[in-house]
């Protein structure tokens, strides 16, 4: 069964450093998402991406965040200058072409900012 | 902005008891999805409800979408230890992204 993959599974970084989180969505999907989940809390929407551009973003997704789809398979989230409060689990998700398809989540990347 | 609330926050049940979690949105939804997240895992899609008053069943799970399309519920009959996890609703108000509720964490005591 196709699945969303994410690397690395765990990233530890120093405050102020840049990190890039990697995702490979399901191959025929058209909508891509990043979410974050602070430990024990709810899943928070960060950004959605469709047709090679951001379609929606939340207040969390400020100028320190950016997304790219550099080729036909990868979908990356970059945090330019990490802060302690960026420590969280980051989930990538994708869904197919129909507007109401289910989202498939990846296993997540746990980001720890020291 | 749109807010999605869920109650209860936590629920502890004995195995075999029933469980219900309720989801309420501050705005009318085009559809609602339910996800389950096992401890240490990622959200896994359970179901999507689209129509006003819709009821769907998956084995011991029953999902309802309110008539006004602002609330939803998930009911589990005769819980099992495999039902342990956090259940999230996620509402879409005609945009392209979903707003997740805070989740209900279910513990099942054997």
PDB file of C-alpha atoms in Angstrom:
ATOM      1  CA  UNK A   1       0.000   0.000   0.000  1.00  0.00           C
ATOM      2  CA  UNK A   2       1.431   3.434  -0.881  1.00  0.00           C
ATOM      3  CA  UNK A   3       2.531   5.565   2.026  1.00  0.00           C
ATOM      4  CA  UNK A   4       3.973   8.950   2.864  1.00  0.00           C
ATOM      5  CA  UNK A   5       7.559   8.792   4.064  1.00  0.00           C
ATOM      6  CA  UNK A   6       9.472  11.350   6.106  1.00  0.00           C
ATOM      7  CA  UNK A   7      13.128  11.792   6.964  1.00  0.00           C
ATOM      8  CA  UNK A   8      14.776  12.079   9.339  1.00  0.00           C
ATOM      9  CA  UNK A   9      12.688  10.473  12.042  1.00  0.00           C
ATOM     10  CA  UNK A  10      14.394  12.628  14.652  1.00  0.00           C
ATOM     11  CA  UNK A  11      16.321  15.869  14.199  1.00  0.00           C
ATOM     12  CA  UNK A  12      18.210  17.604  16.978  1.00  0.00           C
ATOM     13  CA  UNK A  13      19.451  21.122  16.323  1.00  0.00           C
ATOM     14  CA  UNK A  14      20.762  24.163  18.110  1.00  0.00           C
ATOM     15  CA  UNK A  15      18.606  27.259  18.454  1.00  0.00           C
ATOM     16  CA  UNK A  16      19.162  29.588  15.520  1.00  0.00           C
ATOM     17  CA  UNK A  17      20.166  26.832  13.118  1.00  0.00           C
ATOM     18  CA  UNK A  18      18.343  26.046   9.915  1.00  0.00           C
ATOM     19  CA  UNK A  19      16.634  22.690   9.474  1.00  0.00           C
ATOM     20  CA  UNK A  20      15.058  21.034   6.480  1.00  0.00           C
ATOM     21  CA  UNK A  21      12.510  18.311   6.961  1.00  0.00           C
ATOM     22  CA  UNK A  22      11.919  15.944   4.084  1.00  0.00           C
ATOM     23  CA  UNK A  23       8.773  14.254   2.877  1.00  0.00           C
ATOM     24  CA  UNK A  24       7.940  12.022  -0.046  1.00  0.00           C
ATOM     25  CA  UNK A  25       4.173  12.148  -0.598  1.00  0.00           C
ATOM     26  CA  UNK A  26       2.209   9.405  -2.292  1.00  0.00           C
ATOM     27  CA  UNK A  27       3.129   9.552  -5.950  1.00  0.00           C
ATOM     28  CA  UNK A  28      -0.177  10.415  -7.629  1.00  0.00           C
ATOM     29  CA  UNK A  29      -1.346  12.854  -4.982  1.00  0.00           C
ATOM     30  CA  UNK A  30      -1.781  16.534  -5.741  1.00  0.00           C
ATOM     31  CA  UNK A  31      -2.276  18.234  -2.374  1.00  0.00           C
ATOM     32  CA  UNK A  32       0.469  18.372   0.201  1.00  0.00           C
ATOM     33  CA  UNK A  33       0.444  19.551   3.807  1.00  0.00           C
ATOM     34  CA  UNK A  34       2.635  20.169   6.782  1.00  0.00           C
ATOM     35  CA  UNK A  35       1.292  19.932  10.313  1.00  0.00           C
ATOM     36  CA  UNK A  36       2.960  20.123  13.652  1.00  0.00           C
ATOM     37  CA  UNK A  37       2.066  18.573  16.974  1.00  0.00           C
ATOM     38  CA  UNK A  38       3.645  19.747  20.184  1.00  0.00           C
ATOM     39  CA  UNK A  39       3.946  16.840  22.584  1.00  0.00           C
ATOM     40  CA  UNK A  40       0.562  15.875  23.984  1.00  0.00           C
ATOM     41  CA  UNK A  41      -1.292  18.585  22.104  1.00  0.00           C
ATOM     42  CA  UNK A  42      -3.441  18.782  19.035  1.00  0.00           C
ATOM     43  CA  UNK A  43      -2.395  18.603  15.415  1.00  0.00           C
ATOM     44  CA  UNK A  44      -1.895  22.127  14.050  1.00  0.00           C
ATOM     45  CA  UNK A  45      -2.100  23.021  10.380  1.00  0.00           C
ATOM     46  CA  UNK A  46       0.933  24.849   9.003  1.00  0.00           C
ATOM     47  CA  UNK A  47       0.612  25.009   5.232  1.00  0.00           C
ATOM     48  CA  UNK A  48      -1.015  23.442   2.209  1.00  0.00           C
ATOM     49  CA  UNK A  49       0.568  23.218  -1.226  1.00  0.00           C
ATOM     50  CA  UNK A  50      -1.072  22.628  -4.558  1.00  0.00           C
ATOM     51  CA  UNK A  51      -0.037  23.166  -8.162  1.00  0.00           C
ATOM     52  CA  UNK A  52       3.468  24.163  -7.101  1.00  0.00           C
ATOM     53  CA  UNK A  53       2.426  26.949  -4.812  1.00  0.00           C
ATOM     54  CA  UNK A  54       1.185  27.558  -1.303  1.00  0.00           C
ATOM     55  CA  UNK A  55      -2.608  27.488  -1.241  1.00  0.00           C
ATOM     56  CA  UNK A  56      -3.131  28.226   2.435  1.00  0.00           C
ATOM     57  CA  UNK A  57      -1.006  28.871   5.470  1.00  0.00           C
ATOM     58  CA  UNK A  58      -1.673  29.380   9.140  1.00  0.00           C
ATOM     59  CA  UNK A  59      -0.478  32.085  11.507  1.00  0.00           C
ATOM     60  CA  UNK A  60       2.199  29.700  12.713  1.00  0.00           C
ATOM     61  CA  UNK A  61       3.734  29.605   9.233  1.00  0.00           C
ATOM     62  CA  UNK A  62       5.626  32.899   9.439  1.00  0.00           C
ATOM     63  CA  UNK A  63       8.640  34.169   7.491  1.00  0.00           C
ATOM     64  CA  UNK A  64      10.879  31.631   9.200  1.00  0.00           C
ATOM     65  CA  UNK A  65       9.104  28.811   7.403  1.00  0.00           C
ATOM     66  CA  UNK A  66       9.175  27.880   3.747  1.00  0.00           C
ATOM     67  CA  UNK A  67       8.178  24.896   1.656  1.00  0.00           C
ATOM     68  CA  UNK A  68       9.474  23.554  -1.602  1.00  0.00           C
ATOM     69  CA  UNK A  69       8.733  20.798  -4.030  1.00  0.00           C
ATOM     70  CA  UNK A  70      12.132  20.718  -5.716  1.00  0.00           C
ATOM     71  CA  UNK A  71      11.367  17.767  -7.948  1.00  0.00           C
ATOM     72  CA  UNK A  72       8.448  15.515  -8.734  1.00  0.00           C
ATOM     73  CA  UNK A  73       8.650  13.553  -5.518  1.00  0.00           C
ATOM     74  CA  UNK A  74      10.008  15.500  -2.551  1.00  0.00           C
ATOM     75  CA  UNK A  75       8.205  18.075  -0.427  1.00  0.00           C
ATOM     76  CA  UNK A  76      10.343  19.917   2.096  1.00  0.00           C
ATOM     77  CA  UNK A  77       9.743  22.184   5.058  1.00  0.00           C
ATOM     78  CA  UNK A  78      12.535  24.591   5.970  1.00  0.00           C
ATOM     79  CA  UNK A  79      12.804  26.462   9.230  1.00  0.00           C
ATOM     80  CA  UNK A  80      15.406  29.181   8.800  1.00  0.00           C
ATOM     81  CA  UNK A  81      16.316  30.044  12.359  1.00  0.00           C
ATOM     82  CA  UNK A  82      14.915  27.558  14.806  1.00  0.00           C
ATOM     83  CA  UNK A  83      13.523  28.593  18.170  1.00  0.00           C
ATOM     84  CA  UNK A  84      13.012  26.488  21.271  1.00  0.00           C
ATOM     85  CA  UNK A  85       9.261  26.573  20.713  1.00  0.00           C
ATOM     86  CA  UNK A  86       9.677  24.950  17.301  1.00  0.00           C
ATOM     87  CA  UNK A  87      10.330  21.673  19.099  1.00  0.00           C
ATOM     88  CA  UNK A  88       7.493  19.403  18.010  1.00  0.00           C
ATOM     89  CA  UNK A  89       6.555  16.488  15.814  1.00  0.00           C
ATOM     90  CA  UNK A  90       6.153  17.594  12.215  1.00  0.00           C
ATOM     91  CA  UNK A  91       3.821  15.579  10.026  1.00  0.00           C
ATOM     92  CA  UNK A  92       3.641  15.702   6.280  1.00  0.00           C
ATOM     93  CA  UNK A  93       0.392  14.629   4.620  1.00  0.00           C
ATOM     94  CA  UNK A  94      -0.866  14.258   1.089  1.00  0.00           C
ATOM     95  CA  UNK A  95      -4.163  13.660  -0.591  1.00  0.00           C
ATOM     96  CA  UNK A  96      -5.383  12.888  -4.065  1.00  0.00           C
ATOM     97  CA  UNK A  97      -6.968  15.105  -6.654  1.00  0.00           C
ATOM     98  CA  UNK A  98     -10.529  15.170  -5.402  1.00  0.00           C
ATOM     99  CA  UNK A  99     -11.241  17.967  -2.952  1.00  0.00           C
ATOM    100  CA  UNK A 100     -12.624  15.681  -0.280  1.00  0.00           C
ATOM    101  CA  UNK A 101     -10.113  12.853  -0.322  1.00  0.00           C
ATOM    102  CA  UNK A 102      -8.669  11.573   2.908  1.00  0.00           C
ATOM    103  CA  UNK A 103      -5.269  12.795   3.954  1.00  0.00           C
ATOM    104  CA  UNK A 104      -2.505  10.281   4.395  1.00  0.00           C
ATOM    105  CA  UNK A 105      -0.055  11.213   7.102  1.00  0.00           C
ATOM    106  CA  UNK A 106       3.610  10.325   7.219  1.00  0.00           C
ATOM    107  CA  UNK A 107       5.214   8.926  10.368  1.00  0.00           C
ATOM    108  CA  UNK A 108       6.515  12.365  11.361  1.00  0.00           C
ATOM    109  CA  UNK A 109       9.848  13.976  12.172  1.00  0.00           C
ATOM    110  CA  UNK A 110      10.510  14.781  15.789  1.00  0.00           C
ATOM    111  CA  UNK A 111      12.355  18.109  15.928  1.00  0.00           C
ATOM    112  CA  UNK A 112      14.207  18.962  19.114  1.00  0.00           C
ATOM    113  CA  UNK A 113      15.657  22.456  19.396  1.00  0.00           C
ATOM    114  CA  UNK A 114      18.248  22.901  22.143  1.00  0.00           C
TER     115      UNK A 114
ATOM    116  CA  UNK B   1     -11.126  32.015  12.539  1.00  0.00           C
ATOM    117  CA  UNK B   2     -12.694  28.600  12.583  1.00  0.00           C
ATOM    118  CA  UNK B   3     -12.451  26.736  15.877  1.00  0.00           C
ATOM    119  CA  UNK B   4     -13.063  23.056  16.458  1.00  0.00           C
ATOM    120  CA  UNK B   5     -13.659  21.778  19.959  1.00  0.00           C
ATOM    121  CA  UNK B   6     -13.887  18.267  21.320  1.00  0.00           C
ATOM    122  CA  UNK B   7     -15.116  16.800  24.565  1.00  0.00           C
ATOM    123  CA  UNK B   8     -14.143  15.082  26.685  1.00  0.00           C
ATOM    124  CA  UNK B   9     -10.419  15.694  26.705  1.00  0.00           C
ATOM    125  CA  UNK B  10      -9.768  12.320  28.366  1.00  0.00           C
ATOM    126  CA  UNK B  11     -11.888   9.239  28.827  1.00  0.00           C
ATOM    127  CA  UNK B  12     -11.017   6.137  30.822  1.00  0.00           C
ATOM    128  CA  UNK B  13     -13.265   3.125  30.330  1.00  0.00           C
ATOM    129  CA  UNK B  14     -13.288  -0.518  31.295  1.00  0.00           C
ATOM    130  CA  UNK B  15     -12.928  -2.888  28.410  1.00  0.00           C
ATOM    131  CA  UNK B  16     -16.389  -3.658  27.096  1.00  0.00           C
ATOM    132  CA  UNK B  17     -17.863  -0.275  27.978  1.00  0.00           C
ATOM    133  CA  UNK B  18     -19.010   2.161  25.331  1.00  0.00           C
ATOM    134  CA  UNK B  19     -17.247   5.427  24.484  1.00  0.00           C
ATOM    135  CA  UNK B  20     -18.382   8.619  22.797  1.00  0.00           C
ATOM    136  CA  UNK B  21     -16.478  11.739  21.789  1.00  0.00           C
ATOM    137  CA  UNK B  22     -18.143  14.905  20.584  1.00  0.00           C
ATOM    138  CA  UNK B  23     -16.863  17.481  18.135  1.00  0.00           C
ATOM    139  CA  UNK B  24     -18.198  21.004  17.668  1.00  0.00           C
ATOM    140  CA  UNK B  25     -17.248  23.633  15.130  1.00  0.00           C
ATOM    141  CA  UNK B  26     -17.727  27.376  15.419  1.00  0.00           C
ATOM    142  CA  UNK B  27     -18.651  27.475  11.720  1.00  0.00           C
ATOM    143  CA  UNK B  28     -20.671  25.320   9.349  1.00  0.00           C
ATOM    144  CA  UNK B  29     -18.533  22.627   7.802  1.00  0.00           C
ATOM    145  CA  UNK B  30     -18.496  21.282   4.278  1.00  0.00           C
ATOM    146  CA  UNK B  31     -17.326  17.963   5.645  1.00  0.00           C
ATOM    147  CA  UNK B  32     -15.667  16.447   8.662  1.00  0.00           C
ATOM    148  CA  UNK B  33     -13.046  13.770   9.019  1.00  0.00           C
ATOM    149  CA  UNK B  34     -12.113  11.597  11.968  1.00  0.00           C
ATOM    150  CA  UNK B  35      -8.622  10.361  12.694  1.00  0.00           C
ATOM    151  CA  UNK B  36      -7.118   8.010  15.257  1.00  0.00           C
ATOM    152  CA  UNK B  37      -3.612   8.468  16.606  1.00  0.00           C
ATOM    153  CA  UNK B  38      -2.074   5.651  18.593  1.00  0.00           C
ATOM    154  CA  UNK B  39       0.483   6.627  21.268  1.00  0.00           C
ATOM    155  CA  UNK B  40       3.705   7.499  19.480  1.00  0.00           C
ATOM    156  CA  UNK B  41       2.066   7.182  16.082  1.00  0.00           C
ATOM    157  CA  UNK B  42       0.690   9.432  13.406  1.00  0.00           C
ATOM    158  CA  UNK B  43      -2.933  10.323  12.638  1.00  0.00           C
ATOM    159  CA  UNK B  44      -4.692   7.657  10.616  1.00  0.00           C
ATOM    160  CA  UNK B  45      -7.812   8.478   8.677  1.00  0.00           C
ATOM    161  CA  UNK B  46     -10.966   6.741   9.869  1.00  0.00           C
ATOM    162  CA  UNK B  47     -13.851   8.266   7.950  1.00  0.00           C
ATOM    163  CA  UNK B  48     -15.274  11.329   6.243  1.00  0.00           C
ATOM    164  CA  UNK B  49     -18.813  12.638   6.628  1.00  0.00           C
ATOM    165  CA  UNK B  50     -20.271  15.004   4.073  1.00  0.00           C
ATOM    166  CA  UNK B  51     -24.047  15.102   4.255  1.00  0.00           C
ATOM    167  CA  UNK B  52     -26.184  16.764   6.893  1.00  0.00           C
ATOM    168  CA  UNK B  53     -27.421  14.144   9.374  1.00  0.00           C
ATOM    169  CA  UNK B  54     -25.193  11.460   7.894  1.00  0.00           C
ATOM    170  CA  UNK B  55     -24.517   8.329   9.943  1.00  0.00           C
ATOM    171  CA  UNK B  56     -21.783   5.862   9.026  1.00  0.00           C
ATOM    172  CA  UNK B  57     -20.717   2.649  10.729  1.00  0.00           C
ATOM    173  CA  UNK B  58     -17.450   0.778  10.736  1.00  0.00           C
ATOM    174  CA  UNK B  59     -17.831  -2.386  12.774  1.00  0.00           C
ATOM    175  CA  UNK B  60     -18.063  -1.131  16.375  1.00  0.00           C
ATOM    176  CA  UNK B  61     -17.609   2.546  15.414  1.00  0.00           C
ATOM    177  CA  UNK B  62     -20.557   4.809  14.602  1.00  0.00           C
ATOM    178  CA  UNK B  63     -20.021   8.297  13.220  1.00  0.00           C
ATOM    179  CA  UNK B  64     -22.643  11.015  13.013  1.00  0.00           C
ATOM    180  CA  UNK B  65     -22.709  14.426  11.342  1.00  0.00           C
ATOM    181  CA  UNK B  66     -25.176  16.907  12.765  1.00  0.00           C
ATOM    182  CA  UNK B  67     -28.090  18.336  10.856  1.00  0.00           C
ATOM    183  CA  UNK B  68     -26.562  21.804  10.939  1.00  0.00           C
ATOM    184  CA  UNK B  69     -23.153  20.411   9.881  1.00  0.00           C
ATOM    185  CA  UNK B  70     -21.499  22.020  12.886  1.00  0.00           C
ATOM    186  CA  UNK B  71     -21.127  19.016  15.133  1.00  0.00           C
ATOM    187  CA  UNK B  72     -20.208  15.382  14.941  1.00  0.00           C
ATOM    188  CA  UNK B  73     -19.765  12.398  17.188  1.00  0.00           C
ATOM    189  CA  UNK B  74     -17.874   9.133  17.268  1.00  0.00           C
ATOM    190  CA  UNK B  75     -19.288   6.271  19.305  1.00  0.00           C
ATOM    191  CA  UNK B  76     -17.442   3.030  20.004  1.00  0.00           C
ATOM    192  CA  UNK B  77     -19.481   0.088  21.231  1.00  0.00           C
ATOM    193  CA  UNK B  78     -17.875  -2.430  23.584  1.00  0.00           C
ATOM    194  CA  UNK B  79     -14.392  -0.950  23.650  1.00  0.00           C
ATOM    195  CA  UNK B  80     -11.324  -3.131  23.304  1.00  0.00           C
ATOM    196  CA  UNK B  81      -7.742  -2.454  24.353  1.00  0.00           C
ATOM    197  CA  UNK B  82      -6.903  -1.947  20.671  1.00  0.00           C
ATOM    198  CA  UNK B  83      -9.136   1.135  20.690  1.00  0.00           C
ATOM    199  CA  UNK B  84      -6.627   2.997  22.877  1.00  0.00           C
ATOM    200  CA  UNK B  85      -5.438   6.267  21.333  1.00  0.00           C
ATOM    201  CA  UNK B  86      -6.448   9.833  20.671  1.00  0.00           C
ATOM    202  CA  UNK B  87      -9.397  10.494  18.403  1.00  0.00           C
ATOM    203  CA  UNK B  88      -9.347  13.735  16.452  1.00  0.00           C
ATOM    204  CA  UNK B  89     -12.050  15.319  14.394  1.00  0.00           C
ATOM    205  CA  UNK B  90     -10.976  17.653  11.600  1.00  0.00           C
ATOM    206  CA  UNK B  91     -13.377  20.085  10.018  1.00  0.00           C
ATOM    207  CA  UNK B  92     -13.239  21.680   6.613  1.00  0.00           C
ATOM    208  CA  UNK B  93     -15.204  24.899   6.091  1.00  0.00           C
ATOM    209  CA  UNK B  94     -14.986  24.904   2.308  1.00  0.00           C
ATOM    210  CA  UNK B  95     -11.278  25.640   2.242  1.00  0.00           C
ATOM    211  CA  UNK B  96      -8.507  23.284   1.263  1.00  0.00           C
ATOM    212  CA  UNK B  97      -7.229  22.562   4.743  1.00  0.00           C
ATOM    213  CA  UNK B  98      -8.715  20.964   7.797  1.00  0.00           C
ATOM    214  CA  UNK B  99      -8.803  22.372  11.322  1.00  0.00           C
ATOM    215  CA  UNK B 100      -8.187  19.659  13.870  1.00  0.00           C
ATOM    216  CA  UNK B 101      -9.901  19.480  17.205  1.00  0.00           C
ATOM    217  CA  UNK B 102      -7.788  18.995  20.347  1.00  0.00           C
ATOM    218  CA  UNK B 103      -8.638  15.302  20.446  1.00  0.00           C
ATOM    219  CA  UNK B 104     -10.081  12.922  23.008  1.00  0.00           C
ATOM    220  CA  UNK B 105      -7.598  10.551  24.572  1.00  0.00           C
ATOM    221  CA  UNK B 106      -9.135   7.155  25.241  1.00  0.00           C
ATOM    222  CA  UNK B 107      -7.726   4.725  27.764  1.00  0.00           C
ATOM    223  CA  UNK B 108      -9.194   1.236  27.981  1.00  0.00           C
ATOM    224  CA  UNK B 109      -8.564  -0.739  31.142  1.00  0.00           C
ATOM    225  CA  UNK B 110      -8.495  -4.519  30.672  1.00  0.00           C
TER     226      UNK B 110
END
